[in-house]
Coordinates of C-alpha atoms in Angstrom, one line a residue:
Chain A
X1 CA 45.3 -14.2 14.3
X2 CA 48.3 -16.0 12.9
X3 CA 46.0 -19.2 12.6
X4 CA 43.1 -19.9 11.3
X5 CA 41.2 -22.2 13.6
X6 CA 37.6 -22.1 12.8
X7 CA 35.6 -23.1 15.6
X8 CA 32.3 -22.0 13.9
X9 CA 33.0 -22.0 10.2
X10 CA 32.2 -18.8 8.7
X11 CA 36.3 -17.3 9.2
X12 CA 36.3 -17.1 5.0
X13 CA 33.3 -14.5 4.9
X14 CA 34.7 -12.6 8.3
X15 CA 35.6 -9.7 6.3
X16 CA 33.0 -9.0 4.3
X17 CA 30.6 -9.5 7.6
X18 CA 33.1 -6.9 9.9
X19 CA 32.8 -4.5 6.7
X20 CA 28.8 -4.6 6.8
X21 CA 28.4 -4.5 10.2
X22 CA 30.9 -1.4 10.2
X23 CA 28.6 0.4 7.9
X24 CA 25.3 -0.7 9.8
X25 CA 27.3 1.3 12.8
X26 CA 27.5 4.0 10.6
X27 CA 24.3 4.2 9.9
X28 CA 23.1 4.1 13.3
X29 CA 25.5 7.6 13.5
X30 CA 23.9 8.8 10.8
X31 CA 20.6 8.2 12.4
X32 CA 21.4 10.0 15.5
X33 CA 22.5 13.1 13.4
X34 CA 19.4 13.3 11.9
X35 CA 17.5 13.5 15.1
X36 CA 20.1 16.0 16.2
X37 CA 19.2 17.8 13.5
X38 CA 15.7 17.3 13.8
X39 CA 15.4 16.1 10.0
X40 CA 12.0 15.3 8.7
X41 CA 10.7 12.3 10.3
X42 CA 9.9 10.5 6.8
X43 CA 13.1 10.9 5.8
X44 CA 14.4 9.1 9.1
X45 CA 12.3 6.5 8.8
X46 CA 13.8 5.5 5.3
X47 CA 17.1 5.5 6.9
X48 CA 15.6 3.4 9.6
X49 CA 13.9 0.7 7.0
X50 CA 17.7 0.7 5.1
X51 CA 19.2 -0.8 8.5
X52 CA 17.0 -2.7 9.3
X53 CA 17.1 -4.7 5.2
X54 CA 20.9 -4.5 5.7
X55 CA 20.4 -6.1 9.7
X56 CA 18.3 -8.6 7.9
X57 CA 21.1 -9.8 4.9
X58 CA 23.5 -10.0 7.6
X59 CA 21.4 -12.5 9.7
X60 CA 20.3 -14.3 6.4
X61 CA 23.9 -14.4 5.4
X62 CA 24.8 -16.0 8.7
X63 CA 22.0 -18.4 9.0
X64 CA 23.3 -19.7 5.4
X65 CA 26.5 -20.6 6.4
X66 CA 25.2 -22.0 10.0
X67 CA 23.0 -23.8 7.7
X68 CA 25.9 -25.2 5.7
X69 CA 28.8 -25.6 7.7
X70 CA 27.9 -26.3 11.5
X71 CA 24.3 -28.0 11.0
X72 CA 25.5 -30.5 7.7
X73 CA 28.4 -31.4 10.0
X74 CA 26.6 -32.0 13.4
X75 CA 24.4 -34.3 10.4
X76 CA 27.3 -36.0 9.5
X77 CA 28.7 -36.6 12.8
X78 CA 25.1 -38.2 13.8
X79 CA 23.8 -38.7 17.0
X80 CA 21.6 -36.4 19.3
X81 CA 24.1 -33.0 18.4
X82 CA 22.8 -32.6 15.1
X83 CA 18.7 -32.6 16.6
X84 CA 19.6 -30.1 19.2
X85 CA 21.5 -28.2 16.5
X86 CA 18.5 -28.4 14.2
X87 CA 16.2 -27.1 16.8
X88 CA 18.0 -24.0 17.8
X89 CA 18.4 -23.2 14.0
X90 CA 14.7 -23.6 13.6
X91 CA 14.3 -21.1 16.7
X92 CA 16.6 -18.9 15.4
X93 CA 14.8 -18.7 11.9
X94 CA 11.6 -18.5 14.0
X95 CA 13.3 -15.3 15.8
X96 CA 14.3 -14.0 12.4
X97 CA 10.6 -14.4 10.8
X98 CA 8.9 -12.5 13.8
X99 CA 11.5 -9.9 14.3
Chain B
X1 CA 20.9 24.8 18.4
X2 CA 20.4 28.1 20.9
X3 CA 16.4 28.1 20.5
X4 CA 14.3 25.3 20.4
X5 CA 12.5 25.8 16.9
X6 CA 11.1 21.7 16.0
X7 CA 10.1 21.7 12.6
X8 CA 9.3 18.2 13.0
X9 CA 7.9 18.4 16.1
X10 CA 9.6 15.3 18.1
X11 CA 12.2 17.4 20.1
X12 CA 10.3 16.7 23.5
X13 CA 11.7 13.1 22.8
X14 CA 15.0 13.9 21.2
X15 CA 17.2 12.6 24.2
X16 CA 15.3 9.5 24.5
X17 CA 15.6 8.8 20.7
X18 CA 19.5 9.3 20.9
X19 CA 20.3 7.2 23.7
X20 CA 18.3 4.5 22.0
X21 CA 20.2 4.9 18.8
X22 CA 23.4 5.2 21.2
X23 CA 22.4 1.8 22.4
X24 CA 21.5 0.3 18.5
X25 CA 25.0 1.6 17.9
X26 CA 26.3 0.1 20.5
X27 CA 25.0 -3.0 19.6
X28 CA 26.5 -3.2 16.2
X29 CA 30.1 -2.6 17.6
X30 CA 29.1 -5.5 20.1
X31 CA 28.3 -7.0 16.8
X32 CA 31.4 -6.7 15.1
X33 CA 33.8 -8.2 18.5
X34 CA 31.1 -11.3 18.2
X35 CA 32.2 -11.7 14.6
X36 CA 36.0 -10.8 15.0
X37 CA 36.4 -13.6 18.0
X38 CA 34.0 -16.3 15.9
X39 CA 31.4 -16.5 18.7
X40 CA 28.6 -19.1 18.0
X41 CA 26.7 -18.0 14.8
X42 CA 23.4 -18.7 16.7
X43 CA 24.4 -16.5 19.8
X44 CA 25.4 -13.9 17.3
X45 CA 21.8 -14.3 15.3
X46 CA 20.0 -13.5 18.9
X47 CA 22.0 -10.1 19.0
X48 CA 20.7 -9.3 15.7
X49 CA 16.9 -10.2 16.1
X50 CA 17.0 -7.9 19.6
X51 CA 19.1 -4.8 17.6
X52 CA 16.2 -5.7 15.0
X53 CA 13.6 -5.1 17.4
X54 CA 15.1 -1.9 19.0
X55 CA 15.6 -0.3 15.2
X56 CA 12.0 -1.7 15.0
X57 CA 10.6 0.0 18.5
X58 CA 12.5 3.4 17.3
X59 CA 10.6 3.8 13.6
X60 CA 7.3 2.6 15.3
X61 CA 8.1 5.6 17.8
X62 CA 8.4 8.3 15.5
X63 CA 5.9 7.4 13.4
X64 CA 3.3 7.4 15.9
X65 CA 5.0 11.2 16.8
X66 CA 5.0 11.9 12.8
X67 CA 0.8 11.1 12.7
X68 CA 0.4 13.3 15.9
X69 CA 1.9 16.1 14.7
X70 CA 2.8 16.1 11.6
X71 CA 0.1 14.6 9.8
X72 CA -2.2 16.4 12.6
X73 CA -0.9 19.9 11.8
X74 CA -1.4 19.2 7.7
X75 CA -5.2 18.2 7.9
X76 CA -5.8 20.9 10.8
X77 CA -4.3 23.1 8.0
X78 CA -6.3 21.2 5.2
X79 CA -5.6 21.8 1.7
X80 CA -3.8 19.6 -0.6
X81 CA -0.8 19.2 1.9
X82 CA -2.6 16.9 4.2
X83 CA -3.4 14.5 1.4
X84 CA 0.6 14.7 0.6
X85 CA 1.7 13.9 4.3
X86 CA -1.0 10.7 4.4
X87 CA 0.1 9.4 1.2
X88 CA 4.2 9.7 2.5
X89 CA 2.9 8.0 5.8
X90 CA 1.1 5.2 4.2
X91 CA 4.3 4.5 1.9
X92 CA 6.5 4.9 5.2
X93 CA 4.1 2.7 6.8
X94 CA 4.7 -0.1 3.9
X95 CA 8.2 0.2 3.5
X96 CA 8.1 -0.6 7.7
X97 CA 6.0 -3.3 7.7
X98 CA 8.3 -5.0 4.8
X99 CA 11.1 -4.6 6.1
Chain C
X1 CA -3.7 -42.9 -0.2
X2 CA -3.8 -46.1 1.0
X3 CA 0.2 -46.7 1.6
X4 CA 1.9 -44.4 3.4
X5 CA 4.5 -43.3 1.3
X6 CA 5.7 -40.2 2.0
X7 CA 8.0 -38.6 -0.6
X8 CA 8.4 -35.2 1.3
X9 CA 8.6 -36.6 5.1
X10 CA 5.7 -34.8 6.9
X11 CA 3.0 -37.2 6.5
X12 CA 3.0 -37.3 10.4
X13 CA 1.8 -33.8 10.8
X14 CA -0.6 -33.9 7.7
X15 CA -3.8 -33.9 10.2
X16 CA -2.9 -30.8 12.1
X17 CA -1.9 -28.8 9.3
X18 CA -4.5 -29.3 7.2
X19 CA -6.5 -28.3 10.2
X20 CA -4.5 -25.0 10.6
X21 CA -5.0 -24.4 7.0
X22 CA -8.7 -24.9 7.6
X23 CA -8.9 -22.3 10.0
X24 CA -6.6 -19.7 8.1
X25 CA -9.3 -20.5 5.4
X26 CA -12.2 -19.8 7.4
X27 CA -10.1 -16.4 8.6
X28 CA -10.1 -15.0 5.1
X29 CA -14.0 -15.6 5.1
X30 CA -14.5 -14.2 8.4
X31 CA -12.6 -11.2 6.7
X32 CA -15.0 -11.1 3.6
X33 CA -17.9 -11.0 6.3
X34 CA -16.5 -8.3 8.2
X35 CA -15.6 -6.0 4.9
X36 CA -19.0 -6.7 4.1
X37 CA -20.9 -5.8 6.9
X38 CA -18.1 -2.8 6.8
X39 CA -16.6 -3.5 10.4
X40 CA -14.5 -0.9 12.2
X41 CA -11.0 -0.7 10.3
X42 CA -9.0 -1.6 12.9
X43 CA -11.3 -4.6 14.2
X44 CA -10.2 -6.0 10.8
X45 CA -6.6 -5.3 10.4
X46 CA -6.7 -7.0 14.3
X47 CA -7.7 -9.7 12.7
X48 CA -5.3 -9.8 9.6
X49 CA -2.5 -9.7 12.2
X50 CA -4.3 -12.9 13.6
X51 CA -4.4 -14.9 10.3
X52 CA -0.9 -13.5 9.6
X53 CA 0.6 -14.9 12.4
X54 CA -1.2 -17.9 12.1
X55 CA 0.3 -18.3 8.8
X56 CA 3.7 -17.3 9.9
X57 CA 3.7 -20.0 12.1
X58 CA 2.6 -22.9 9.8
X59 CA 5.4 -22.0 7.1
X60 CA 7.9 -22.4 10.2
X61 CA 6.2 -25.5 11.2
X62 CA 6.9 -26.4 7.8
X63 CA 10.3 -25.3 7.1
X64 CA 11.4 -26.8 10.5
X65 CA 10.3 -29.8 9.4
X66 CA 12.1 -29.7 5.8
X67 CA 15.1 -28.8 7.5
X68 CA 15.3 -32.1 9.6
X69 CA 13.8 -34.6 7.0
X70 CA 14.6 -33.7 3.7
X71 CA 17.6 -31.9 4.1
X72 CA 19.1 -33.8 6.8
X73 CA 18.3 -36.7 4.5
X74 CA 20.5 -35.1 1.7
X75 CA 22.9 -34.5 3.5
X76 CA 23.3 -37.8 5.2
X77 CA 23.3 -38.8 1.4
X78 CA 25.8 -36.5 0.7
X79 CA 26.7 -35.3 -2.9
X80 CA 26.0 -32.4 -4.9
X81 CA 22.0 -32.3 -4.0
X82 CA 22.7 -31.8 -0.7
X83 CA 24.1 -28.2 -1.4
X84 CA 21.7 -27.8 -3.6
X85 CA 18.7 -28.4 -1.2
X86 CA 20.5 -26.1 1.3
X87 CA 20.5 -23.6 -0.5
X88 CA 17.0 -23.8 -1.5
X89 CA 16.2 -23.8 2.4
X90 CA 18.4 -20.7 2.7
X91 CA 16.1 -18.9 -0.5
X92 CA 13.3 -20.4 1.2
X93 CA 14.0 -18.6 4.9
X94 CA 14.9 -15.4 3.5
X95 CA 11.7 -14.9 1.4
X96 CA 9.8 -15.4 4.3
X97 CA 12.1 -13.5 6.4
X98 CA 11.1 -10.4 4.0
X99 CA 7.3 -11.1 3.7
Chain D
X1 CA -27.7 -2.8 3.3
X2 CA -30.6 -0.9 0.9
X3 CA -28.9 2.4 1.6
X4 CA -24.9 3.4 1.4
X5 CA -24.2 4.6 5.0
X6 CA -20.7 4.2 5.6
X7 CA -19.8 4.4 9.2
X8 CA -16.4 3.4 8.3
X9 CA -15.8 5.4 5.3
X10 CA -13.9 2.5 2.5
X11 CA -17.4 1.4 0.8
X12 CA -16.1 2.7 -2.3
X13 CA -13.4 -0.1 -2.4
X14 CA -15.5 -2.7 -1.0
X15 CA -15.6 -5.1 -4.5
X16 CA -11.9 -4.8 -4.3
X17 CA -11.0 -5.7 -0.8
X18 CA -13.8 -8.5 -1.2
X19 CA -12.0 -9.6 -4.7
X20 CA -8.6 -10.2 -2.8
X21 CA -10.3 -11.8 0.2
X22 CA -11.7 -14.1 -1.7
X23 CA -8.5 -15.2 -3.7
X24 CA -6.7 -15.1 -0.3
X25 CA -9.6 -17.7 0.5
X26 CA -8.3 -19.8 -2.6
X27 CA -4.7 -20.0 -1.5
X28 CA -6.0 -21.0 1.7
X29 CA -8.0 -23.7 0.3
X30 CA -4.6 -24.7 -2.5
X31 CA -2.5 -24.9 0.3
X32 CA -4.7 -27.7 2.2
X33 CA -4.7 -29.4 -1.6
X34 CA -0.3 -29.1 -1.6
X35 CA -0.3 -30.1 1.7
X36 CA -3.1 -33.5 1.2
X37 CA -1.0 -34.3 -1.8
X38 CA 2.6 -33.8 -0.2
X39 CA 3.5 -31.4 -2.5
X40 CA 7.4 -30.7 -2.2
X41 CA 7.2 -28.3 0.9
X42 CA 9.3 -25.5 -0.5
X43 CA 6.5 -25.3 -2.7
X44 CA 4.4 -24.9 -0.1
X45 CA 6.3 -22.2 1.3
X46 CA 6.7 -20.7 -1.5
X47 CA 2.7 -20.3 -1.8
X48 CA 2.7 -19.6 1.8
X49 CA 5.1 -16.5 1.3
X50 CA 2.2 -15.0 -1.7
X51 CA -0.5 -15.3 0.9
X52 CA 0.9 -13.4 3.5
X53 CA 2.5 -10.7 0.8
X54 CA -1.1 -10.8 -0.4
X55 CA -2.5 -10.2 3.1
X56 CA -0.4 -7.7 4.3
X57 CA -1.1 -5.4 1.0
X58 CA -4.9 -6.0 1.8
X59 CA -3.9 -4.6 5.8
X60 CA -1.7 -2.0 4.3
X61 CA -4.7 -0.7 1.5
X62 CA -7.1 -0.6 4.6
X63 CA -4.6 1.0 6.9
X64 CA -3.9 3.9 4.3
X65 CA -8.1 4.3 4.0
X66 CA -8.6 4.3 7.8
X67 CA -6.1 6.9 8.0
X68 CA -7.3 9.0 5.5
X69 CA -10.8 8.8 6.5
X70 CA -11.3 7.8 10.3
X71 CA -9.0 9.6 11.3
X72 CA -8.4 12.4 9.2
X73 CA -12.2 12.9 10.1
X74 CA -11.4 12.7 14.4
X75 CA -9.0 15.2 13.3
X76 CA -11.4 17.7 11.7
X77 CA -13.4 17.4 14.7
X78 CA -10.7 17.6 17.2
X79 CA -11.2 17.1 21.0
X80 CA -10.3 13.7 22.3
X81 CA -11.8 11.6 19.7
X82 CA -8.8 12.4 17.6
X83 CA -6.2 11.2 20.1
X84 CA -7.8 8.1 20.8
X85 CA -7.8 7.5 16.7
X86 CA -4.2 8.0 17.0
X87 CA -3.3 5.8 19.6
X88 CA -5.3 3.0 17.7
X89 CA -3.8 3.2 14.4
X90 CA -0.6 3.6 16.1
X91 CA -1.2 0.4 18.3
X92 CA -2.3 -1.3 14.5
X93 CA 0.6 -0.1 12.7
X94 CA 3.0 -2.2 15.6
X95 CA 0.8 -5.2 15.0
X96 CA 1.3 -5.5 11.1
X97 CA 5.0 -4.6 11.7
X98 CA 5.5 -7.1 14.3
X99 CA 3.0 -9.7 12.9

């Protein structure tokens, strides 16, 4: 990418997001070497509870800058963008909550 | 593995449980191409509620193996090892349902 | 109250949440009851799950509602306390994101 | 009750589960007091957040009993009783996780 359009606002975090989800795909290896292995089922589940809290920061962290970035300026823009916007944010944190 | 010894007692599902965890890992290399090409934040939040729920469907899965054998075998066996496996299955059970 | 200020914006819903918090009230003593009269275990955590959802879905009743009021508000305002009160949204959904 | 049968084996925690109820009933009844005053709502859902942390350690306490007793006890007895346990507390364990 030689520039940096930024249709969706979160480009300055894209690193740090690419590196977590690249160690939540590591753990899902992990995972499937310990059934390989037939490793006690405790133990597995602990691995399984660490992916999912590390699933879970990732989706906070992108709600945050959702949150931030393209619902504050669908607010400033005004007009009907910013209640649809609001409403899928609200359904996504309602997703979030019950997953 | 050239005879089927199961310590843990879950190898009668072993395939299934990989090519679900195949599939989770899948998901987070689908994951990581949503980040790279900025796809909508809100589009990318649906792919990590579902990958939630799979992770989610996997641990409730082996538990439910871990209390029918497992946990079956220690009390059959009685002794102070069946208290051990409820009390590890009650904290796995937490550490699940706050996570 | 007999003006109808309303400092927090979501005066308009007051009637059916107090309602819902009624009921989630009268859950917890239907609880006591059945603890009492020592219902069957899992007729009881049934009916945790019950109140808990109920719950669940009044503190994303509520947050929905914060989200296009008061911080739309602030943001429309602009300034400092509109980061501020996003990011008290953000602390807000990832508490009950873990709970 | 003038004599102790305990069909369903957690009498000896009784006072305790009833003691959390009860505060669980108190939150209930502050939240309809935050929310008839308009309290600021990430107050609310701050409170909201306690309850259901509260709750789900009550579900979790009884969960960890019913194991240890209910079915522990099908167990000892074996035949299909014990199965049936299993797939109950199984099907219970999904509901807090999901709830």
């Amino acid at each position: 990418m030689d520039h940096t359009t930024s249709p969706h606002g979160y480009i300055h975090n894209k690193d740090d997001y690419l590196k977590r989800l690249r160690r939540i795909e590591g753990q899902a290896r992990g995972l499937q070497r310990m059934v390989e292995e037939e490793k006690y089922c405790i133990d597995i589940l602990t691995q399984v509870s660490a992916m999912t809290k590390a699933l879970q920061a990732v989706s906070l962290g992108l709600l945050e800058e959702h949150l931030s970035h393209c619902v504050v300026d669908a607010v400033a823009a005004g007009g009907p963008e910013a209640e649809v916007k609001l409403k899928e944010a609200s359904d996504a944190i309602a997703r979030l909550v019950r997953s």
